């Protein structure tokens, strides 16, 4: 069963009198428990596709079907509900609330899901444990290292048990060693049965995935399975 | 609803934290609301007090009493038409008394403002001096606390006796019993036969009933003025519901007595307390309304300050809004979050404003018989919350409509 099914999607931005075709004609399917990397040079439309897949934005043309729901037709609040329940975001710049500690940041999606305070705290603690941050739950983002911040945002993405995890250049702001640790964490999460879509422009990061989709100028250039996937050593993630 | 209850603590928490993070800014913004609330509450307290003072000062005019006078108390339009009217005379009073049937008391009266009252080396200025008859006790609703009121004999023979207000007694007889003692009014010796109970209508100093002197009509005419002076006939009907009928009856009787031709308008006027209130509300009421409107403007300025700072707050927190939306906050969550922040700012301003204006109302109370009405407290809190919601709405709406992709990109 496909989780994601997009057909002939286009996204056109109007910049002044000029039209920018960020995506021209993209079709793809993604199954449950896939590990997909989206690659391409800067400006090729990776982030635009990612926003579309993450229901942060709707396509100008084409159909986006998410688990049998036609996302292209949804209004803001319906999109918000899908994002809340079905999608976990991991951003390059972490996007944590600066004034909230790790626990509260991880709790946040559950607040909008209407989960009671006690259950929320319990689940947020578990998610932080899963990414190896049990001893940092009361720290604020500025008291954490880059790698730890990214772990908090991964915990936030995992806490709602979403259908897919979307990561846009998750290692882009990290040094190589820390980036590798984060990739190991993604691998653990993948092996636990999650679906991961990863955006990157670095070949060695993309090779962690099982499938690589290459974009160029808003079109899919290549969509292929990786023959010899790079599997990092077990890292922080324990059982779900 | 359940979702709302779960989210609300978060919303409240964020709002309070945002205010704590920007203490100085919050205080300065709130200042506008504080000033507005102080202005509106003290203004309305003063206005309510002014009206109370007025009502209590006209309470000597009974609500069931009609006053037949040469002029209406409040002449609208052309004063010329009243100028040539003939005085009401004592004979006309006597005729009216013999014609009219349904009344409780009827007293002719003449009055003047201010007269020198002396005793030995002490002297005081009486506020009001009345010359009247024994019926005035009922029409004027005056009760001697000590001694007695005028009687038939005092009036008929024009005895030099008087009933005085408490202020005059306090001034002239600090430690003595004033009854049956003599005082001099316009240098004529008069015997004090009664002292009125204290009225204590604070503000109307110059018109205070505690400074009045009442004497027989004839005595008044010799002691106070031998000039021809306006006579008024006060008629207590005893029942407010019969006021209209009684008025008709009095008008026709007076027309006959004063020989007004059929095709001519009345050459006298029937006044009543109600007219005073109406007049007050029409004139002072408009001034009061203008006062409220002008002070409300300061609240409006405060509201603009709130709106301004909320726009700044939304811009500063664009990224936070993007994050919240990305992980599932709905439009109303964001809208409500910023509305709550604005409302809390304003309610705090309202509370601080009330804390400031409460002692101010006690100061006003020194001059006017009033306290800050409880409903003003509630209304001003309600108004400040409302100001918050209204002035916060545009910024909050802007925040709630932000596109998550753009806001996440915002630096
Ligand atoms: N909000 C926007 N408005 C106008 N043009 C945009 C917007 N977002 C992206 N674009 C344009 O769309 C193209 C693809 O952008 P993006 O998806 O961010 O590429 P990538 O993530 O692969 O670097 C670029 O040419 C970019 O300038
Ligand atoms: Mg990008």
XYZ file of C-alpha atoms and ligand atoms in Angstrom:
679
model
C 0.000 0.000 0.000
C 1.431 3.363 -1.026
C 1.513 6.049 1.596
C 2.320 8.718 -0.946
C 1.138 8.860 -4.520
C 1.747 12.019 -6.513
C 0.874 12.437 -10.134
C 2.088 15.158 -12.487
C 2.640 17.694 -9.799
C 3.783 21.219 -10.629
C 4.529 24.180 -8.393
C 4.756 27.613 -9.928
C 5.746 30.670 -7.916
C 4.781 34.085 -9.157
C 7.689 36.443 -8.554
C 6.619 39.855 -9.776
C 5.601 39.361 -13.393
C 7.782 36.263 -13.736
C 6.748 32.655 -13.173
C 9.250 30.418 -11.402
C 8.669 26.737 -12.133
C 10.019 25.158 -8.959
C 8.499 21.800 -9.917
C 7.455 21.086 -13.504
C 6.017 17.597 -13.700
C 6.786 15.179 -10.916
C 5.167 11.791 -10.313
C 6.223 9.300 -7.670
C 4.992 6.695 -5.226
C 6.437 5.959 -1.820
C 5.622 2.820 0.145
C 5.450 2.139 3.818
C 8.884 1.569 5.412
C 10.860 3.012 2.533
C 14.025 5.050 3.063
C 14.185 7.589 0.249
C 16.780 10.264 -0.407
C 15.904 13.202 -2.621
C 18.990 14.633 -4.268
C 19.800 17.414 -6.634
C 21.737 20.615 -7.018
C 20.694 23.790 -5.272
C 17.543 25.258 -6.749
C 16.430 21.985 -8.326
C 13.208 21.938 -6.308
C 14.080 19.592 -3.441
C 12.671 21.773 -0.694
C 9.603 22.590 -2.713
C 8.900 18.894 -3.189
C 9.575 18.290 0.476
C 7.095 21.002 1.532
C 4.553 19.478 -0.795
C 5.075 15.974 0.575
C 4.888 17.392 4.105
C 1.549 19.090 3.392
C 3.068 22.465 4.227
C 2.110 23.620 0.776
C -0.263 22.541 -1.974
C 0.659 21.985 -5.634
C -0.312 24.405 -8.386
C -1.184 21.469 -10.643
C -1.479 17.721 -10.229
C -2.753 15.321 -7.624
C -1.293 14.502 -4.243
C -2.815 11.463 -2.617
C -1.755 10.775 0.958
C -3.046 7.458 2.342
C -6.102 7.757 0.123
C -6.818 11.433 0.936
C -6.650 14.042 -1.778
C -4.349 16.583 -0.185
C -4.381 18.964 -3.156
C -7.960 19.922 -2.281
C -7.547 20.414 1.465
C -7.868 23.686 3.370
C -5.368 25.028 5.884
C -6.893 23.360 8.917
C -7.211 19.955 7.271
C -3.585 20.201 6.195
C -2.612 21.131 9.757
C -4.389 18.041 11.073
C -2.570 15.774 8.588
C 0.795 17.337 9.477
C 0.088 16.879 13.130
C -0.933 13.233 12.941
C 0.890 11.790 9.966
C 4.096 13.720 9.418
C 7.232 14.298 11.458
C 9.516 17.107 10.315
C 13.256 17.369 10.858
C 14.756 20.614 9.595
C 18.263 21.671 8.727
C 18.044 24.538 11.224
C 16.297 22.399 13.875
C 13.429 24.859 14.293
C 13.007 24.347 18.016
C 11.243 26.875 20.237
C 14.156 28.778 21.754
C 12.483 29.553 25.069
C 11.175 26.042 25.719
C 13.168 23.146 27.120
C 13.640 19.856 25.274
C 10.677 18.193 26.939
C 8.258 20.974 26.068
C 9.513 21.121 22.485
C 8.834 17.414 22.088
C 5.443 17.742 23.778
C 4.299 20.453 21.383
C 2.785 18.300 18.589
C 0.879 16.345 21.229
C -0.581 19.579 22.626
C -2.047 20.325 19.216
C -3.223 16.727 18.983
C -5.230 17.238 22.192
C -3.329 14.733 24.322
C -3.638 15.205 28.072
C -0.712 16.683 29.981
C 0.353 13.558 31.860
C 0.272 11.297 28.805
C 2.098 13.976 26.833
C 4.971 14.181 29.314
C 5.277 10.409 29.412
C 5.420 10.048 25.646
C 7.800 12.997 25.219
C 10.152 11.478 27.801
C 10.097 8.155 25.963
C 10.846 9.836 22.635
C 13.768 11.729 24.152
C 15.045 8.479 25.641
C 14.802 6.877 22.228
C 17.149 9.495 20.731
C 19.514 9.190 23.676
C 18.711 12.449 25.474
C 17.149 11.269 28.747
C 19.629 13.341 30.714
C 18.926 16.571 28.849
C 15.154 16.892 28.989
C 15.145 20.149 30.965
C 17.752 21.867 28.834
C 16.837 24.676 26.494
C 18.095 24.615 22.875
C 20.867 27.136 23.590
C 22.168 24.822 26.317
C 22.505 21.937 23.846
C 25.020 21.156 21.103
C 23.965 21.096 17.439
C 23.761 17.310 17.403
C 21.682 17.297 20.585
C 19.323 19.900 19.166
C 18.822 17.761 16.082
C 18.073 14.804 18.340
C 15.415 16.861 20.133
C 13.807 17.690 16.812
C 13.948 14.021 15.780
C 12.252 13.117 19.068
C 9.614 15.755 18.295
C 9.103 14.173 14.859
C 8.778 10.684 16.358
C 6.540 11.471 19.315
C 3.263 11.384 17.374
C 4.202 8.079 15.681
C 3.754 9.594 12.217
C 3.386 7.700 8.925
C 6.411 9.432 7.411
C 9.403 11.334 8.675
C 10.589 14.158 6.439
C 14.105 15.447 6.917
C 15.336 18.437 4.903
C 19.159 18.461 4.976
C 19.211 17.236 8.598
C 23.014 17.164 8.694
C 23.532 20.422 6.812
C 24.350 22.426 9.940
C 26.403 19.723 11.666
C 30.044 18.653 11.480
C 30.823 15.348 9.734
C 31.129 13.267 12.881
C 27.913 14.557 14.439
C 26.177 14.234 11.060
C 27.196 10.608 10.944
C 25.725 10.050 14.425
C 22.450 11.568 13.290
C 22.429 9.360 10.164
C 22.983 6.351 12.406
C 19.978 7.434 14.443
C 17.869 7.699 11.270
C 19.012 4.207 10.316
C 17.835 2.848 13.672
C 14.514 4.578 13.243
C 14.186 3.147 9.723
C 14.961 -0.341 10.940
C 12.189 -0.026 13.499
C 9.752 0.153 10.576
C 9.401 3.877 9.967
C 9.203 5.560 6.568
C 11.874 8.206 6.010
C 12.250 10.775 3.242
C 15.538 12.610 3.355
C 16.606 15.647 1.344
C 20.318 16.134 0.802
C 22.789 17.348 -1.759
C 25.624 15.184 -0.492
C 26.210 11.827 -2.122
C 27.578 10.069 0.984
C 24.515 11.095 3.005
C 22.162 9.923 0.257
C 23.827 6.508 0.232
C 22.320 5.774 3.645
C 18.944 5.514 1.920
C 17.568 2.522 0.042
C 16.295 4.607 -2.856
C 17.564 7.809 -4.413
C 15.432 10.240 -6.413
C 17.479 12.782 -8.364
C 15.895 16.124 -9.258
C 17.060 18.657 -11.816
C 15.217 21.840 -12.786
C 11.972 20.695 -11.277
C 11.929 17.313 -12.969
C 12.872 13.808 -11.839
C 16.106 12.939 -13.557
C 16.557 9.498 -12.072
C 14.718 7.315 -9.550
C 16.659 4.199 -8.562
C 17.163 1.683 -5.771
C 20.559 1.719 -4.071
C 22.354 -1.555 -4.656
C 24.775 -1.331 -1.768
C 23.203 0.772 0.972
C 25.573 2.186 3.576
C 24.501 0.880 6.984
C 26.073 2.727 9.881
C 26.813 1.096 13.227
C 24.027 1.049 15.807
C 23.831 4.405 17.524
C 21.571 6.027 20.061
C 18.168 4.671 19.220
C 16.804 1.982 21.468
C 13.505 0.211 21.089
C 10.373 2.173 20.172
C -13.931 21.687 23.131
C -11.767 19.069 24.806
C -8.922 20.038 22.497
C -9.425 23.638 23.470
C -9.205 22.849 27.175
C -5.969 20.971 26.598
C -4.501 23.761 24.506
C -5.605 26.658 26.685
C -2.978 26.264 29.422
C -0.309 26.256 26.701
C -1.811 29.384 25.161
C -1.904 31.135 28.523
C 1.610 30.006 29.332
C 2.993 31.301 26.037
C 1.254 34.636 26.468
C 2.595 35.154 29.994
C 6.064 34.046 28.971
C 6.086 36.442 26.037
C 5.132 39.277 28.371
C 7.770 38.292 30.893
C 10.383 38.165 28.154
C 9.537 41.761 27.208
C 8.809 43.286 30.602
C 9.573 46.915 29.847
C 7.746 46.799 26.549
C 4.679 45.211 28.161
C 4.626 47.816 30.916
C 4.909 50.726 28.495
C 2.226 49.320 26.237
C -0.075 48.676 29.164
C 0.431 52.242 30.367
C -1.874 53.472 27.615
C -4.639 51.192 28.844
C -3.965 52.088 32.483
C -4.330 55.786 31.744
C -7.456 55.130 29.705
C -9.112 53.091 32.442
C -8.180 55.596 35.146
C -9.605 58.420 33.040
C -12.847 56.625 32.226
C -13.527 55.316 35.723
C -12.771 58.547 37.576
C -14.730 60.519 35.007
C -17.781 58.309 35.318
C -17.481 58.230 39.100
C -17.451 62.023 39.097
C -20.399 62.183 36.722
C -22.462 59.757 38.779
C -21.525 61.755 41.869
C -22.503 65.023 40.282
C -25.931 63.680 39.454
C -26.389 62.219 42.952
C -25.479 65.589 44.407
C -27.951 67.319 42.142
C -30.742 64.883 42.947
C -30.171 65.240 46.664
C -30.085 68.994 46.356
C -33.470 69.048 44.638
C -34.934 66.543 47.060
C -36.432 69.481 48.984
C -38.722 69.747 45.993
C -41.102 66.888 46.580
C -41.852 64.607 43.670
C -45.579 64.910 44.420
C -45.548 68.684 44.735
C -46.579 71.156 42.032
C -45.156 74.664 42.052
C -47.317 77.417 40.618
C -45.007 80.188 39.571
C -44.988 83.233 37.332
C -42.328 81.647 35.106
C -41.432 78.168 34.135
C -38.152 77.153 35.835
C -36.626 76.380 32.516
C -37.757 78.795 29.906
C -37.184 77.572 26.411
C -37.299 80.112 23.640
C -38.456 83.644 23.852
C -38.071 85.205 27.272
C -40.088 88.230 26.101
C -43.334 86.345 26.271
C -42.907 85.964 30.051
C -41.759 89.458 30.795
C -45.096 91.185 30.949
C -46.750 88.578 33.125
C -48.384 89.900 36.257
C -47.192 88.665 39.633
C -48.999 85.942 41.474
C -50.547 87.572 44.511
C -51.520 86.452 47.973
C -55.175 87.013 47.058
C -54.818 84.645 44.106
C -53.357 82.057 46.514
C -56.365 82.427 48.821
C -58.792 82.024 45.918
C -56.965 78.952 44.616
C -57.062 77.462 48.086
C -60.824 77.916 48.247
C -61.437 76.490 44.755
C -59.072 73.511 44.751
C -60.248 70.319 46.420
C -57.795 67.457 46.028
C -54.574 68.434 47.722
C -52.765 67.656 50.923
C -51.138 70.985 51.648
C -50.762 74.351 49.978
C -48.223 76.984 50.931
C -47.472 80.347 49.367
C -43.808 81.188 49.607
C -41.308 83.874 48.882
C -37.629 83.228 49.017
C -34.282 84.861 48.614
C -30.665 83.795 48.536
C -28.376 84.958 51.260
C -29.078 87.188 54.225
C -26.858 88.227 57.088
C -27.664 86.485 60.372
C -26.066 87.757 63.585
C -25.934 86.965 67.243
C -23.832 88.989 69.649
C -20.393 89.151 68.011
C -20.990 86.175 65.693
C -22.407 86.379 62.212
C -23.189 83.960 59.387
C -24.688 84.100 55.933
C -27.970 82.215 55.525
C -28.064 80.351 52.207
C -31.792 80.510 51.615
C -34.504 82.442 53.387
C -38.161 81.447 53.035
C -41.270 83.344 53.995
C -44.235 80.987 54.046
C -47.044 79.398 56.069
C -47.487 76.410 58.359
C -48.339 74.221 55.328
C -44.772 74.558 54.132
C -43.797 71.857 56.619
C -45.614 69.411 54.334
C -44.968 70.951 50.904
C -41.290 71.481 51.664
C -40.983 68.298 53.692
C -39.072 70.060 56.467
C -38.969 68.646 59.947
C -37.696 70.426 63.020
C -35.313 68.221 64.991
C -35.781 70.488 67.984
C -38.572 72.899 68.822
C -41.512 73.308 66.468
C -42.485 74.521 63.003
C -44.555 77.630 62.234
C -48.152 77.515 63.353
C -51.313 79.272 62.263
C -50.877 82.036 64.810
C -47.255 82.786 63.839
C -48.361 83.146 60.242
C -51.540 85.181 60.762
C -49.952 87.722 63.056
C -46.581 87.818 61.302
C -44.614 87.038 64.445
C -40.877 87.513 64.404
C -40.024 83.851 64.805
C -37.957 81.561 62.654
C -36.808 77.996 62.099
C -33.148 77.663 61.190
C -30.890 75.063 59.592
C -28.255 73.126 61.478
C -25.292 74.995 60.010
C -26.594 78.294 61.330
C -27.096 76.852 64.801
C -23.611 75.334 64.790
C -22.173 78.688 63.862
C -24.130 80.926 66.235
C -24.828 78.621 69.182
C -21.726 76.451 69.456
C -22.446 75.302 73.013
C -25.910 76.612 73.784
C -29.498 75.614 73.259
C -30.759 77.928 70.517
C -34.468 77.464 71.275
C -36.284 80.686 72.199
C -33.059 82.668 71.872
C -32.882 85.716 69.636
C -30.861 86.220 66.481
C -30.757 89.224 64.191
C -31.669 88.909 60.548
C -31.010 92.094 58.594
C -30.610 93.591 62.070
C -34.177 92.685 63.091
C -34.363 90.519 66.231
C -36.094 87.164 65.617
C -36.824 84.323 68.000
C -35.603 80.839 67.112
C -38.497 78.408 67.614
C -37.135 75.365 65.776
C -33.997 73.779 64.420
C -34.161 71.664 61.251
C -32.642 68.235 61.075
C -29.314 68.011 59.273
C -29.629 67.429 55.513
C -25.945 67.249 54.695
C -26.005 67.443 50.935
C -22.265 67.825 50.576
C -21.379 69.817 47.550
C -24.056 72.439 47.047
C -22.363 74.733 49.549
C -24.002 77.950 48.423
C -27.427 76.258 48.259
C -27.113 74.018 51.274
C -30.422 73.460 53.004
C -28.569 73.371 56.309
C -28.077 77.095 55.956
C -31.721 77.998 55.445
C -34.052 80.140 57.500
C -37.854 79.800 57.426
C -40.203 82.474 58.741
C -43.836 83.565 58.341
C -44.627 85.178 54.982
C -45.639 88.490 56.472
C -42.488 88.607 58.562
C -40.468 87.905 55.432
C -42.093 90.824 53.677
C -41.131 93.236 56.453
C -37.778 91.828 57.519
C -36.238 90.690 54.260
C -37.809 92.903 51.664
C -40.711 95.238 51.477
C -40.400 95.256 47.748
C -42.960 93.503 45.681
C -41.456 90.014 45.264
C -42.290 86.887 43.318
C -44.750 84.682 45.105
C -44.875 80.980 44.473
C -47.619 78.575 45.465
C -46.459 75.107 46.480
C -49.162 72.428 46.333
C -48.563 68.961 47.709
C -50.872 66.502 45.981
C -49.888 63.533 48.107
C -50.054 60.998 45.336
C -47.738 61.020 42.341
C -50.262 59.130 40.209
C -52.776 61.987 40.548
C -50.215 64.597 39.552
C -51.395 64.965 35.952
C -55.065 65.387 36.877
C -54.220 67.815 39.646
C -52.133 69.828 37.227
C -55.099 70.162 34.837
C -57.326 71.215 37.678
C -54.852 73.822 38.903
C -54.356 75.229 35.414
C -58.066 75.787 34.846
C -58.504 77.275 38.319
C -55.583 79.646 37.831
C -56.870 80.735 34.419
C -60.158 81.656 36.011
C -58.500 83.394 38.942
C -56.119 85.372 36.721
C -58.878 86.029 34.176
C -56.965 84.655 31.200
C -59.049 85.003 28.004
C -59.936 81.710 26.319
C -57.803 82.356 23.261
C -54.692 83.337 25.241
C -52.007 81.001 26.612
C -51.452 80.558 30.352
C -49.745 83.525 31.985
C -48.255 81.367 34.742
C -46.435 78.040 34.926
C -46.828 74.818 36.847
C -43.381 73.477 37.713
C -42.377 70.163 39.173
C -39.293 68.311 40.347
C -39.328 65.988 37.345
C -38.640 68.955 35.086
C -35.497 69.688 37.042
C -34.195 66.173 36.509
C -35.065 66.275 32.830
C -33.334 69.568 32.498
C -30.295 68.219 34.278
C -30.084 65.209 32.038
C -30.541 67.336 28.950
C -27.845 69.865 29.744
C -25.347 68.352 32.166
C -26.107 64.948 30.668
C -24.749 66.040 27.306
C -21.678 67.556 28.896
C -21.172 64.335 30.853
C -21.510 62.247 27.734
C -18.949 64.421 25.995
C -16.650 63.929 28.976
C -16.986 60.163 28.771
C -16.410 60.188 25.025
C -13.308 62.338 25.366
C -11.848 60.192 28.127
C -12.734 57.087 26.134
C -10.480 58.489 23.429
C -7.506 57.941 25.732
C -8.543 54.293 25.946
C -8.647 54.244 22.168
C -5.105 55.586 22.015
C -4.120 52.811 24.427
C -5.763 50.292 22.110
C -3.712 51.542 19.178
C -0.590 51.048 21.287
C -1.627 47.456 21.953
C -2.318 46.833 18.287
C 1.054 48.253 17.343
C 2.972 46.128 19.811
C 1.043 43.019 18.799
C 2.075 43.564 15.177
C 5.682 43.807 16.358
C 5.223 40.654 18.407
C 3.792 38.737 15.441
C 6.664 39.794 13.203
C 9.250 38.870 15.820
C 7.709 35.472 16.275
C 7.073 34.639 12.638
C 9.425 31.688 12.840
C 7.780 30.384 16.003
C 4.425 30.627 14.264
C 5.868 28.679 11.329
C 7.135 25.943 13.650
C 3.830 25.678 15.452
C 1.906 25.486 12.203
C 4.311 22.922 10.734
C 3.726 20.571 13.634
C -0.033 20.942 13.525
C -1.316 24.176 15.111
C -4.565 25.159 13.421
C -5.502 28.671 12.354
C -7.642 29.256 15.446
C -4.854 28.136 17.791
C -2.558 30.841 16.514
C -5.363 33.393 16.370
C -6.380 32.618 19.920
C -2.816 32.660 21.164
C -2.278 36.252 20.068
C -5.750 37.392 21.094
C -5.084 35.997 24.559
C -1.811 37.844 24.745
C -3.465 41.139 23.817
C -6.361 40.540 26.191
C -4.045 39.737 29.099
C -2.044 42.900 28.452
C -5.251 44.922 28.527
C -6.830 43.192 31.504
C -3.662 43.766 33.486
C -3.825 47.404 32.429
C -7.461 47.453 33.535
C -6.688 45.983 36.941
C -3.781 48.357 37.545
C -5.988 51.225 36.337
C -8.676 50.280 38.849
C -6.126 50.021 41.640
C -5.087 53.577 40.834
C -8.555 55.007 40.342
C -10.004 53.526 43.537
C -8.190 55.974 45.848
C -8.993 58.716 43.343
C -12.683 57.928 43.756
C -12.246 58.292 47.519
C -10.834 61.763 46.886
C -13.822 62.614 44.683
C -16.012 61.335 47.492
C -14.796 64.255 49.597
C -16.684 66.597 47.271
C -19.469 64.503 45.821
C -21.673 61.916 47.480
C -20.375 58.935 45.494
C -18.243 55.844 45.578
C -16.843 54.056 42.558
C -19.854 52.042 41.458
C -19.235 48.300 41.389
C -20.658 48.011 37.907
C -18.029 50.467 36.674
C -15.390 48.084 38.016
C -16.850 45.195 36.052
C -17.582 47.249 32.992
C -14.065 48.621 32.847
C -12.557 45.151 33.169
C -14.871 43.979 30.434
C -13.977 46.975 28.313
C -10.267 46.385 28.739
C -10.622 42.732 27.755
C -12.687 43.830 24.786
C -10.137 46.470 23.816
C -7.510 43.737 23.937
C -9.501 41.413 21.735
C -10.394 44.126 19.242
C -6.957 45.703 19.014
C -5.311 42.284 19.019
C -7.537 40.918 16.310
C -5.811 42.295 13.236
C -2.309 41.228 14.321
C -3.595 37.831 15.470
C -5.431 37.354 12.190
C -2.263 38.197 10.302
C -0.343 35.660 12.391
C -2.911 32.920 11.910
C -2.896 33.376 8.140
C 0.882 33.223 7.764
C 2.048 30.633 5.296
C 4.056 27.986 7.187
C 6.665 27.595 4.440
C 7.382 31.325 4.303
C 7.415 31.713 8.083
C 9.867 28.839 8.521
C 12.149 30.539 6.046
C 11.829 33.897 7.886
C 15.096 35.107 9.403
N 8.465 31.011 -2.052
C 9.087 31.068 -3.239
N 8.835 32.069 -4.073
C 9.442 32.145 -5.277
N 10.302 31.246 -5.724
C 10.618 30.203 -4.931
C 10.010 30.067 -3.645
N 10.476 28.938 -3.080
C 11.343 28.409 -3.981
N 11.415 29.172 -5.079
C 12.238 28.882 -6.269
O 11.942 27.580 -6.670
C 13.132 26.933 -7.093
C 13.331 25.667 -6.281
O 13.620 26.001 -4.950
P 13.891 24.964 -3.785
O 12.796 23.959 -3.814
O 14.109 25.688 -2.531
O 15.258 24.292 -4.274
P 16.302 23.412 -3.442
O 15.704 23.111 -2.143
O 16.483 22.213 -4.316
O 17.529 24.236 -3.350
C 14.254 27.926 -6.910
O 14.505 28.531 -8.170
C 13.714 28.920 -5.956
O 14.245 30.182 -6.209
Mg 16.507 23.517 -0.086
